[in-house]
């Protein structure tokens, strides 16, 4: 199945590319949806094609068996300018899926993110890959790109996020699952980020940093025909698809891109193995790399104080929220550049306050306070800038806002 995916993706990307210039007055609502699903759960979700009445929807392309169109096609956009499309979604594969809708007036695109615990998926997916490799005498290349040091077994997500400890445990797990299958563990890109030594620490568990056969490049097209290259990881957005182009995602949780390679060095198949809590952890790993903190945490600083005097009820709601104690969740070892960002508020150059304060969300709050409320604030931060797919995949605005409710219902929300 996975071998056919490349060509299917080629078609999708071409469609998306065309869509970018002929999608005027044609859209899909909502452009993005997120569903939270257990691996074996099923639900139906609907998108609406918005276009001139009479527009004919001819085809819908999706890239994952986890999504199935239930609306018969072709279908015609009604007099109200909309056509609902129903999809059956199964939680088998967490990730972001493209939905491309071809119509008589061009192509429109929407996305669906499936989040879920992925329980049992990582270990099962790995066992399957190893079984295939053993049967067909293939070598497994397991590739992780750009960890940026932002991992640890950190509990910073209830979702499908593993951590460096789980990566460390993979080689040993593989040996117990299928000791005779040759596996190469490869880290590419920035493995350390603000946590020097993550790559070196993983190397002590059997990972290697870089491999000449896996190339990271901003110009992959020039490399596709070069011999000896197994896969290319593009660093820029390239509107093309090829079996050898690898786009590893860290955003929807940690995953290992797995290449199955035959004896002649040819790439036979690709799969994605999620690194979730179904694979064991190696807690000793964290002691092997250094963490840096370049800001000073000022425990006495509470920027919210400059607002509470005039906004007492907002202040009371905030004081009860976890935002007011956001640094407390970070273990002392984790109070480092790589982790504190979303858990603190900057108050001066290289000084931070130990909470997500009013000012973390209300931009321009300081100027507003200094003007005694005469200057307006300049808007609120997108919740998703911190509650992102990696650190809080199950975040849902409509469930989260009531927990921090203050003031009126927001006009500008995070994307659903
Ligand atoms: C001196 C009193 C005062 C202080 C201090 C103050 N505000 Fe206000 N704030 C006001 C007044 C007055 C309004 C206008 C209320 C209205 O229009 O109903 C307001 C409105 C707002 C609004 C809604 C309108 C807008 O501009 O977005 C927000 C949000 C807000 N304040 C946030 C804050 C934050 C955050 C702080 C601290 C950084 C703060 N305020 C400090 C008096 C104050
Ligand atoms: C991009 C923003 C962001 C960064 C960077 C970040 N966090 Fe978090 N963290 C969050 C958010 C949002 C939550 C709340 C999630 C929730 O309620 O499930 C959270 C919650 C947590 C919690 C408590 C909730 C739980 O699930 O146990 C811990 C512990 C934590 N983070 C640790 C870390 C560590 C360790 C790092 C660095 C490796 C880190 N965070 C980096 C945004 C971030
Ligand atoms: C996690 C983000 C977040 C934090 C922290 C936060 N707010 Fe808000 N606040 C919002 C959002 C979102 C709204 C809804 C209005 C909007 O979208 O701007 C809002 C609304 C308000 C309003 C009402 C605006 C109106 O016109 O009704 C006030 C006043 C306000 N906040 C003050 C504060 C104060 C004071 C604090 C700190 C004690 C604070 N907020 C902390 C996100 C936040
Ligand atoms: C500056 C980063 C940041 C922004 C912006 C932010 N949050 Fe958070 N939020 C956090 C962190 C970090 C935590 C975890 C705090 C902890 O427990 O350590 C958190 C926790 C929460 C929690 C508590 C989790 C729970 O289930 O009890 C809720 C609810 C929440 N945020 C809602 C929101 C909403 C709604 C918005 C947007 C209006 C928002 N947050 C914007 C950083 C942020």
PDB file of C-alpha atoms and ligand atoms in Angstrom, residues 149-159 161 194-195 291 322-323 326-331 333-343 356 383-395 403, ligand 2:
ATOM      1  CA  UNK A 149      16.700  19.163  21.612  1.00  0.00           C
ATOM      2  CA  UNK A 150      13.062  19.767  22.459  1.00  0.00           C
ATOM      3  CA  UNK A 151      12.536  16.238  23.608  1.00  0.00           C
ATOM      4  CA  UNK A 152      12.828  14.373  26.796  1.00  0.00           C
ATOM      5  CA  UNK A 153      10.392  11.993  28.346  1.00  0.00           C
ATOM      6  CA  UNK A 154       8.706  15.102  29.516  1.00  0.00           C
ATOM      7  CA  UNK A 155       5.058  14.359  30.111  1.00  0.00           C
ATOM      8  CA  UNK A 156       4.489  17.678  28.396  1.00  0.00           C
ATOM      9  CA  UNK A 157       1.701  16.175  26.419  1.00  0.00           C
ATOM     10  CA  UNK A 158      -1.061  13.746  27.071  1.00  0.00           C
ATOM     11  CA  UNK A 159      -1.020  12.979  23.372  1.00  0.00           C
ATOM     12  CA  UNK A 161       4.409  12.595  22.062  1.00  0.00           C
ATOM     13  CA  UNK A 194      19.097  24.494  22.935  1.00  0.00           C
ATOM     14  CA  UNK A 195      19.948  21.230  24.677  1.00  0.00           C
ATOM     15  CA  UNK A 291      20.521  21.833  29.474  1.00  0.00           C
ATOM     16  CA  UNK A 322      -2.927  26.779  35.618  1.00  0.00           C
ATOM     17  CA  UNK A 323      -1.515  29.694  33.613  1.00  0.00           C
ATOM     18  CA  UNK A 326       2.661  27.392  34.555  1.00  0.00           C
ATOM     19  CA  UNK A 327       6.284  27.110  35.628  1.00  0.00           C
ATOM     20  CA  UNK A 328       5.459  24.786  38.509  1.00  0.00           C
ATOM     21  CA  UNK A 329       4.909  21.921  36.074  1.00  0.00           C
ATOM     22  CA  UNK A 330       8.498  22.045  34.903  1.00  0.00           C
ATOM     23  CA  UNK A 331      10.845  19.940  36.952  1.00  0.00           C
ATOM     24  CA  UNK A 333      15.969  20.043  35.303  1.00  0.00           C
ATOM     25  CA  UNK A 334      13.516  21.185  32.668  1.00  0.00           C
ATOM     26  CA  UNK A 335      13.701  24.885  33.482  1.00  0.00           C
ATOM     27  CA  UNK A 336      15.823  25.446  30.421  1.00  0.00           C
ATOM     28  CA  UNK A 337      15.683  27.460  27.205  1.00  0.00           C
ATOM     29  CA  UNK A 338      14.153  24.525  25.368  1.00  0.00           C
ATOM     30  CA  UNK A 339      11.212  24.274  27.719  1.00  0.00           C
ATOM     31  CA  UNK A 340      10.442  27.480  29.553  1.00  0.00           C
ATOM     32  CA  UNK A 341       9.162  29.513  26.569  1.00  0.00           C
ATOM     33  CA  UNK A 342       5.494  28.692  26.872  1.00  0.00           C
ATOM     34  CA  UNK A 343       5.613  28.368  30.641  1.00  0.00           C
ATOM     35  CA  UNK A 356       1.714  32.675  31.671  1.00  0.00           C
ATOM     36  CA  UNK A 383      -3.836  29.811  22.033  1.00  0.00           C
ATOM     37  CA  UNK A 384      -2.261  27.442  19.508  1.00  0.00           C
ATOM     38  CA  UNK A 385       1.039  29.290  19.674  1.00  0.00           C
ATOM     39  CA  UNK A 386       1.606  27.407  22.950  1.00  0.00           C
ATOM     40  CA  UNK A 387      -1.075  24.718  22.891  1.00  0.00           C
ATOM     41  CA  UNK A 388       0.427  23.444  19.670  1.00  0.00           C
ATOM     42  CA  UNK A 389       0.141  20.064  18.032  1.00  0.00           C
ATOM     43  CA  UNK A 390       3.262  18.823  19.725  1.00  0.00           C
ATOM     44  CA  UNK A 391       2.757  20.030  23.278  1.00  0.00           C
ATOM     45  CA  UNK A 392      -0.989  19.733  23.500  1.00  0.00           C
ATOM     46  CA  UNK A 393      -2.395  17.748  20.594  1.00  0.00           C
ATOM     47  CA  UNK A 394      -5.782  17.300  22.247  1.00  0.00           C
ATOM     48  CA  UNK A 395      -6.303  21.061  22.767  1.00  0.00           C
ATOM     49  CA  UNK A 403     -11.701  26.896  32.044  1.00  0.00           C
TER      50      UNK A 403
HETATM   51  C1  LIG B   2       5.193  25.442  22.523  1.00  0.00           C
HETATM   52  C2  LIG B   2       4.918  25.653  23.929  1.00  0.00           C
HETATM   53  C3  LIG B   2       5.515  24.690  24.938  1.00  0.00           C
HETATM   54  C4  LIG B   2       6.832  24.307  25.092  1.00  0.00           C
HETATM   55  C5  LIG B   2       8.040  24.750  24.260  1.00  0.00           C
HETATM   56  C6  LIG B   2       6.862  23.394  26.204  1.00  0.00           C
HETATM   57  N1  LIG B   2       5.614  23.248  26.736  1.00  0.00           N
HETATM   58 FE1  LIG B   2       5.120  22.114  28.339  1.00  0.00          FE
HETATM   59  N2  LIG B   2       3.167  22.652  28.097  1.00  0.00           N
HETATM   60  C7  LIG B   2       2.686  23.464  27.106  1.00  0.00           C
HETATM   61  C8  LIG B   2       1.237  23.504  27.184  1.00  0.00           C
HETATM   62  C9  LIG B   2       0.319  24.285  26.265  1.00  0.00           C
HETATM   63  C10 LIG B   2       0.872  22.684  28.260  1.00  0.00           C
HETATM   64  C11 LIG B   2      -0.531  22.343  28.721  1.00  0.00           C
HETATM   65  C12 LIG B   2      -0.855  21.041  28.066  1.00  0.00           C
HETATM   66  C13 LIG B   2      -1.966  20.273  28.706  1.00  0.00           C
HETATM   67  O1  LIG B   2      -2.711  20.817  29.525  1.00  0.00           O
HETATM   68  O2  LIG B   2      -2.061  19.073  28.341  1.00  0.00           O
HETATM   69  C14 LIG B   2       2.116  22.189  28.827  1.00  0.00           C
HETATM   70  C15 LIG B   2       2.168  21.363  29.942  1.00  0.00           C
HETATM   71  C16 LIG B   2       3.337  20.821  30.440  1.00  0.00           C
HETATM   72  C17 LIG B   2       3.392  19.982  31.621  1.00  0.00           C
HETATM   73  C18 LIG B   2       2.234  19.637  32.544  1.00  0.00           C
HETATM   74  C19 LIG B   2       1.155  18.877  31.910  1.00  0.00           C
HETATM   75  C20 LIG B   2       1.434  17.410  31.680  1.00  0.00           C
HETATM   76  O3  LIG B   2       0.975  16.899  30.638  1.00  0.00           O
HETATM   77  O4  LIG B   2       2.095  16.788  32.511  1.00  0.00           O
HETATM   78  C21 LIG B   2       4.712  19.603  31.748  1.00  0.00           C
HETATM   79  C22 LIG B   2       5.290  18.698  32.803  1.00  0.00           C
HETATM   80  C23 LIG B   2       5.452  20.226  30.669  1.00  0.00           C
HETATM   81  N3  LIG B   2       4.584  20.970  29.917  1.00  0.00           N
HETATM   82  C24 LIG B   2       6.803  20.068  30.470  1.00  0.00           C
HETATM   83  C25 LIG B   2       7.486  20.630  29.404  1.00  0.00           C
HETATM   84  C26 LIG B   2       8.879  20.340  29.114  1.00  0.00           C
HETATM   85  C27 LIG B   2       9.749  19.372  29.885  1.00  0.00           C
HETATM   86  C28 LIG B   2       9.224  21.081  28.040  1.00  0.00           C
HETATM   87  C29 LIG B   2      10.549  21.101  27.309  1.00  0.00           C
HETATM   88  C30 LIG B   2      10.981  19.825  26.807  1.00  0.00           C
HETATM   89  C31 LIG B   2       8.038  21.839  27.651  1.00  0.00           C
HETATM   90  N4  LIG B   2       7.008  21.540  28.499  1.00  0.00           N
HETATM   91  C32 LIG B   2       8.010  22.745  26.619  1.00  0.00           C
HETATM   92  C33 LIG B   2       3.409  24.164  26.178  1.00  0.00           C
HETATM   93  C34 LIG B   2       4.760  24.024  25.983  1.00  0.00           C
END
